[in-house]
Tab-separated table of C-alpha atoms in Angstrom:
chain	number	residue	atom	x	y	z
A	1	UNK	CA	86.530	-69.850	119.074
A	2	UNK	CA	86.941	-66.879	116.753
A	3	UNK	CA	89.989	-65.918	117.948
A	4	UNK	CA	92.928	-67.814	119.391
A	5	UNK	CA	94.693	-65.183	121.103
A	6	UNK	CA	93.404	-62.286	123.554
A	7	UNK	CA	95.698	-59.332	124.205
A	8	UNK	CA	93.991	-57.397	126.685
A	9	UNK	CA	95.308	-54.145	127.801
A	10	UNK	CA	95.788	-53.621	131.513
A	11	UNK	CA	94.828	-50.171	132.839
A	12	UNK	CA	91.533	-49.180	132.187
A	13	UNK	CA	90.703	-52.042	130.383
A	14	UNK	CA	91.005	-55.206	132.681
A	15	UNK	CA	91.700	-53.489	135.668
A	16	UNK	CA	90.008	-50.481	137.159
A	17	UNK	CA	93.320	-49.214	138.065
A	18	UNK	CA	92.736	-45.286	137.314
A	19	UNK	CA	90.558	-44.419	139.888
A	20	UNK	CA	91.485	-47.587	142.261
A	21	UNK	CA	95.285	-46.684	142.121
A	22	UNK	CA	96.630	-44.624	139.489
A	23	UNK	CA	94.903	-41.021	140.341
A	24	UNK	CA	94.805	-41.705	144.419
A	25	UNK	CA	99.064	-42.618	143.950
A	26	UNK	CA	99.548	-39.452	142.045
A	27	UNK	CA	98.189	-37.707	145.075
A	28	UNK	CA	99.851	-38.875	147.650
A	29	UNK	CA	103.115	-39.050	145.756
A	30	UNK	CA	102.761	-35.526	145.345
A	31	UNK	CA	101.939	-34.999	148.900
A	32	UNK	CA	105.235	-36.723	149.848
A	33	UNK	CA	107.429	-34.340	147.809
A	34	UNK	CA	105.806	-31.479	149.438
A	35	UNK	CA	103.733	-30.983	146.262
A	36	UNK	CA	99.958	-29.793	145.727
A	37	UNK	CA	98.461	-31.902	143.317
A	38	UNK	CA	96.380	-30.113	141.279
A	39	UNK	CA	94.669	-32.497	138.779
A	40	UNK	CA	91.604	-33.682	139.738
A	41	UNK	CA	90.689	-37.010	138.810
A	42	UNK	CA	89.458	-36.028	135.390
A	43	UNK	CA	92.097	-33.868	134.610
A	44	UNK	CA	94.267	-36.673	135.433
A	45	UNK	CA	92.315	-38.986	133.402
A	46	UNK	CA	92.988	-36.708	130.589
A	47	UNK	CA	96.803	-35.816	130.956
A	48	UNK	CA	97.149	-39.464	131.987
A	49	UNK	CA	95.598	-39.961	127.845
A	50	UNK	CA	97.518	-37.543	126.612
A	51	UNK	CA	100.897	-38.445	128.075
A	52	UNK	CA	101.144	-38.228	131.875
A	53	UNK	CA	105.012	-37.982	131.812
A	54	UNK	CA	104.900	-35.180	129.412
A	55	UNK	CA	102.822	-33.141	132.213
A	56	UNK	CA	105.248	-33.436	134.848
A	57	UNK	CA	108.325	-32.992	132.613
A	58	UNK	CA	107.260	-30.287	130.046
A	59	UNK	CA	104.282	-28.363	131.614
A	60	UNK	CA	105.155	-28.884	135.157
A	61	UNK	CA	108.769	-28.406	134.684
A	62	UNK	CA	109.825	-30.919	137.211
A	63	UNK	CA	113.486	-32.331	137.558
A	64	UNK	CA	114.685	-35.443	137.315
A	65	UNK	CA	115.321	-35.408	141.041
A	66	UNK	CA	111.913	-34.837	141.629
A	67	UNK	CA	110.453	-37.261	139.061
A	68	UNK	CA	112.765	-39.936	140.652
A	69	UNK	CA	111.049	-38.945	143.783
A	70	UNK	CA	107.640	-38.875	142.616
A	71	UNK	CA	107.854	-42.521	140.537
A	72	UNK	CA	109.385	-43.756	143.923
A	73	UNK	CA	105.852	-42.809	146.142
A	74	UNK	CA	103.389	-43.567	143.050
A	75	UNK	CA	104.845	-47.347	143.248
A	76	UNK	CA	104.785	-48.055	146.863
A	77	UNK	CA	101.490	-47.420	145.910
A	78	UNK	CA	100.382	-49.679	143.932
A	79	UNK	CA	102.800	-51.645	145.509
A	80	UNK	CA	100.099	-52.370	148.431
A	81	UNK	CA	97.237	-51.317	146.081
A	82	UNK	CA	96.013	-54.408	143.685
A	83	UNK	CA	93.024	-53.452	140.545
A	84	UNK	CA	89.941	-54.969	140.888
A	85	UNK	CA	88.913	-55.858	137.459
A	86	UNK	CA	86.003	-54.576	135.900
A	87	UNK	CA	82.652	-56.451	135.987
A	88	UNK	CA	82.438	-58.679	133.378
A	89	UNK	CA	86.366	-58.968	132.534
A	90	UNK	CA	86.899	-62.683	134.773
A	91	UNK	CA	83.845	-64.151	132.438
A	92	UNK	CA	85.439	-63.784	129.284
A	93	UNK	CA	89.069	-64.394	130.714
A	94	UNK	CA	88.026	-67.747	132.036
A	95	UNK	CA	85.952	-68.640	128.639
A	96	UNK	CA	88.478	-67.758	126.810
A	97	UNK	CA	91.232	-70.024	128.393
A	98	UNK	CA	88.473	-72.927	129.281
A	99	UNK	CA	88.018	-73.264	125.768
A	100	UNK	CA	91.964	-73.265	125.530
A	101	UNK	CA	92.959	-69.852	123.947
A	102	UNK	CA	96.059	-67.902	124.574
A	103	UNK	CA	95.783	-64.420	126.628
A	104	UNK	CA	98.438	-61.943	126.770
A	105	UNK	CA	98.769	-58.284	128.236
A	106	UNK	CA	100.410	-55.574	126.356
A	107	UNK	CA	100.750	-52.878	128.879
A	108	UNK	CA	102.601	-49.520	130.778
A	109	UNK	CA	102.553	-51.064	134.207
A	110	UNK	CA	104.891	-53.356	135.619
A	111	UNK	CA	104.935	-56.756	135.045
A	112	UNK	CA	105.050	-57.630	138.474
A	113	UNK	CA	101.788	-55.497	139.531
A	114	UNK	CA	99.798	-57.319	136.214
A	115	UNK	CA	100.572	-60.812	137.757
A	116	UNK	CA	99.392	-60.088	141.048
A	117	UNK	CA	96.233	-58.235	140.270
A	118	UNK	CA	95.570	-61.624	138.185
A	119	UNK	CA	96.067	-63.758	140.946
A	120	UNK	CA	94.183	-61.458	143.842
A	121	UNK	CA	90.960	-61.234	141.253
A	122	UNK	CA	91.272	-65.268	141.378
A	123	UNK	CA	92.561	-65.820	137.750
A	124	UNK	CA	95.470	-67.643	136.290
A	125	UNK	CA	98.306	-65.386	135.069
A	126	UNK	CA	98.448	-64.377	131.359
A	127	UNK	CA	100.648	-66.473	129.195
A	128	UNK	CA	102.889	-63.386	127.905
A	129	UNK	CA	102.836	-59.802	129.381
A	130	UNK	CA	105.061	-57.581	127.816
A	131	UNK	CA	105.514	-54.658	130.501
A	132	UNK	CA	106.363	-51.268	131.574
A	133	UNK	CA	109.829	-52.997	131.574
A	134	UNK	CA	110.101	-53.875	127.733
A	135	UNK	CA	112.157	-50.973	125.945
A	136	UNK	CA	110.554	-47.458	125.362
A	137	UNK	CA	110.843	-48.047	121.504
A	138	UNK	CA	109.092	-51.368	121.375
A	139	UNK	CA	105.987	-50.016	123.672
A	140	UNK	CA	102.587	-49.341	122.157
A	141	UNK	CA	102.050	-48.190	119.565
A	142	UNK	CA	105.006	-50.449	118.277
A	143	UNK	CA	104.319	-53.543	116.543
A	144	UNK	CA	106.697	-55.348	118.602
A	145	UNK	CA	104.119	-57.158	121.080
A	146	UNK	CA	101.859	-58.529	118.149
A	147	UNK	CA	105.085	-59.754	116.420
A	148	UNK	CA	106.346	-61.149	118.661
A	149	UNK	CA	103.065	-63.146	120.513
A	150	UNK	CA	101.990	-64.360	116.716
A	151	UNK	CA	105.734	-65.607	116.225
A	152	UNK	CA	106.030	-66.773	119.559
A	153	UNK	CA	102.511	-69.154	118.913
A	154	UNK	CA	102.573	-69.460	115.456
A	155	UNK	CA	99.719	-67.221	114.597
A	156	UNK	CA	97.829	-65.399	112.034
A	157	UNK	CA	96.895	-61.564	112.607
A	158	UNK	CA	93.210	-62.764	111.764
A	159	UNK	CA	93.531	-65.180	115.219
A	160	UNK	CA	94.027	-61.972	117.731
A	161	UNK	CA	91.832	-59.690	118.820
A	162	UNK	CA	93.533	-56.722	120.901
A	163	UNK	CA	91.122	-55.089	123.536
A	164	UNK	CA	92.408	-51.361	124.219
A	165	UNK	CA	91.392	-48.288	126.257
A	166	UNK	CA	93.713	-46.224	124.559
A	167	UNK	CA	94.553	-45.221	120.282
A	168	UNK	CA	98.348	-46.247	120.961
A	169	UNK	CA	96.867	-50.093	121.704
A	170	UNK	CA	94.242	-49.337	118.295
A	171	UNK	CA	97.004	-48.718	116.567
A	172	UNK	CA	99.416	-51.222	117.462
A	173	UNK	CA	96.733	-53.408	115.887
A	174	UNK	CA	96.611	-52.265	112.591
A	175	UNK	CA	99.961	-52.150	111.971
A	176	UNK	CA	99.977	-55.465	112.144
A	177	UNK	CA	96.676	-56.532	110.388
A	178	UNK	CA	95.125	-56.947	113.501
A	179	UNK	CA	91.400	-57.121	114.702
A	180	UNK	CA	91.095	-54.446	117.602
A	181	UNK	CA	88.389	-53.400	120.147
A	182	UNK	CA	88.411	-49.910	121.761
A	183	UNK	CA	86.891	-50.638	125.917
A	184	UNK	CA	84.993	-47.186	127.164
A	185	UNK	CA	83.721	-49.042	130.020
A	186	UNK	CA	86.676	-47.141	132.243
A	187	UNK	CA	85.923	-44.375	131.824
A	188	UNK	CA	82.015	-44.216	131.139
């Protein structure tokens, strides 16, 4: 095995969760704060790259009221919404822990949504997820997750490999020496 570790990204990556969950939840969370959305799915897809929170705060204008509001609807959700994973994505997950590697997520959603899209697409759950609930400052691109997985299993930076839909994941990677792998297959 060329590499001991897999940190897999979830959005995008494992999970179709864009257009699954992530666009159709922005619509009806608009829709229940009396809102017209006006991104279609692209343009979503593309504020959603470039920072989907600074749309609604900066360009948007939205209060916190109504971002409260908004984050409330877009969870219930995905709350009732699991991914399916991407064609292709169970086969290497299972190789890779049959032949007894580690796997851990680094991702923005919550913890609790990772685990159960794991479990509903009939796969174990990940050894370590860090989550949309780890601190702002030690999300992606922060070193933080590496660090800590390598410490936490006693590894070299040469014994991950991080898969990544997004630069913030890429670059996570290199600041840590790691080998990374950008995954278009979302969004092709």
């Amino acid at each position: 095995m060329k590499y001991k570790c897999l940190v897999l990204d979830h959005d995008n990556t494992t999970a179709a969760t864009t257009p699954d969950i992530q666009y159709p939840a922005y619509v009806k969370s608009f829709q229940s704060c009396g809102l017209e959305p006006k991104l279609t799915e692209d343009a979503f897809i593309r504020e959603e790259y470039k920072g989907l929170r600074h749309y609604l705060k900066i360009e948007l204008r939205l209060d916190k009221d109504v971002l409260k509001r908004l984050e409330k609807a877009f969870y219930a959700y995905f709350e009732i919404h699991p991914a399916r994973f991407y064609k292709g994505m169970e086969q290497i997950i299972r190789r890779h822990r049959t032949a007894g590697g580690y796997l851990c997520v680094v991702s923005q959603s919550p913890e609790k949504y990772i685990r159960r899209d794991y479990r509903e697409n009939g796969l174990f759950e990940p050894d370590i997820i860090f989550g949309l609930e780890l601190d702002e400052k030690k999300h992606k691109p922060s070193s933080y997750p590496l660090e800590a997985i390598m410490e936490h299993y006693t590894l070299e930076p040469k014994e991950l490999l991080v898969v990544d839909d997004k630069l913030n994941g890429i670059e996570m990677a290199r600041a840590c020496g790691v080998q990374a792998a950008l995954a278009g297959w979302g969004l092709a």
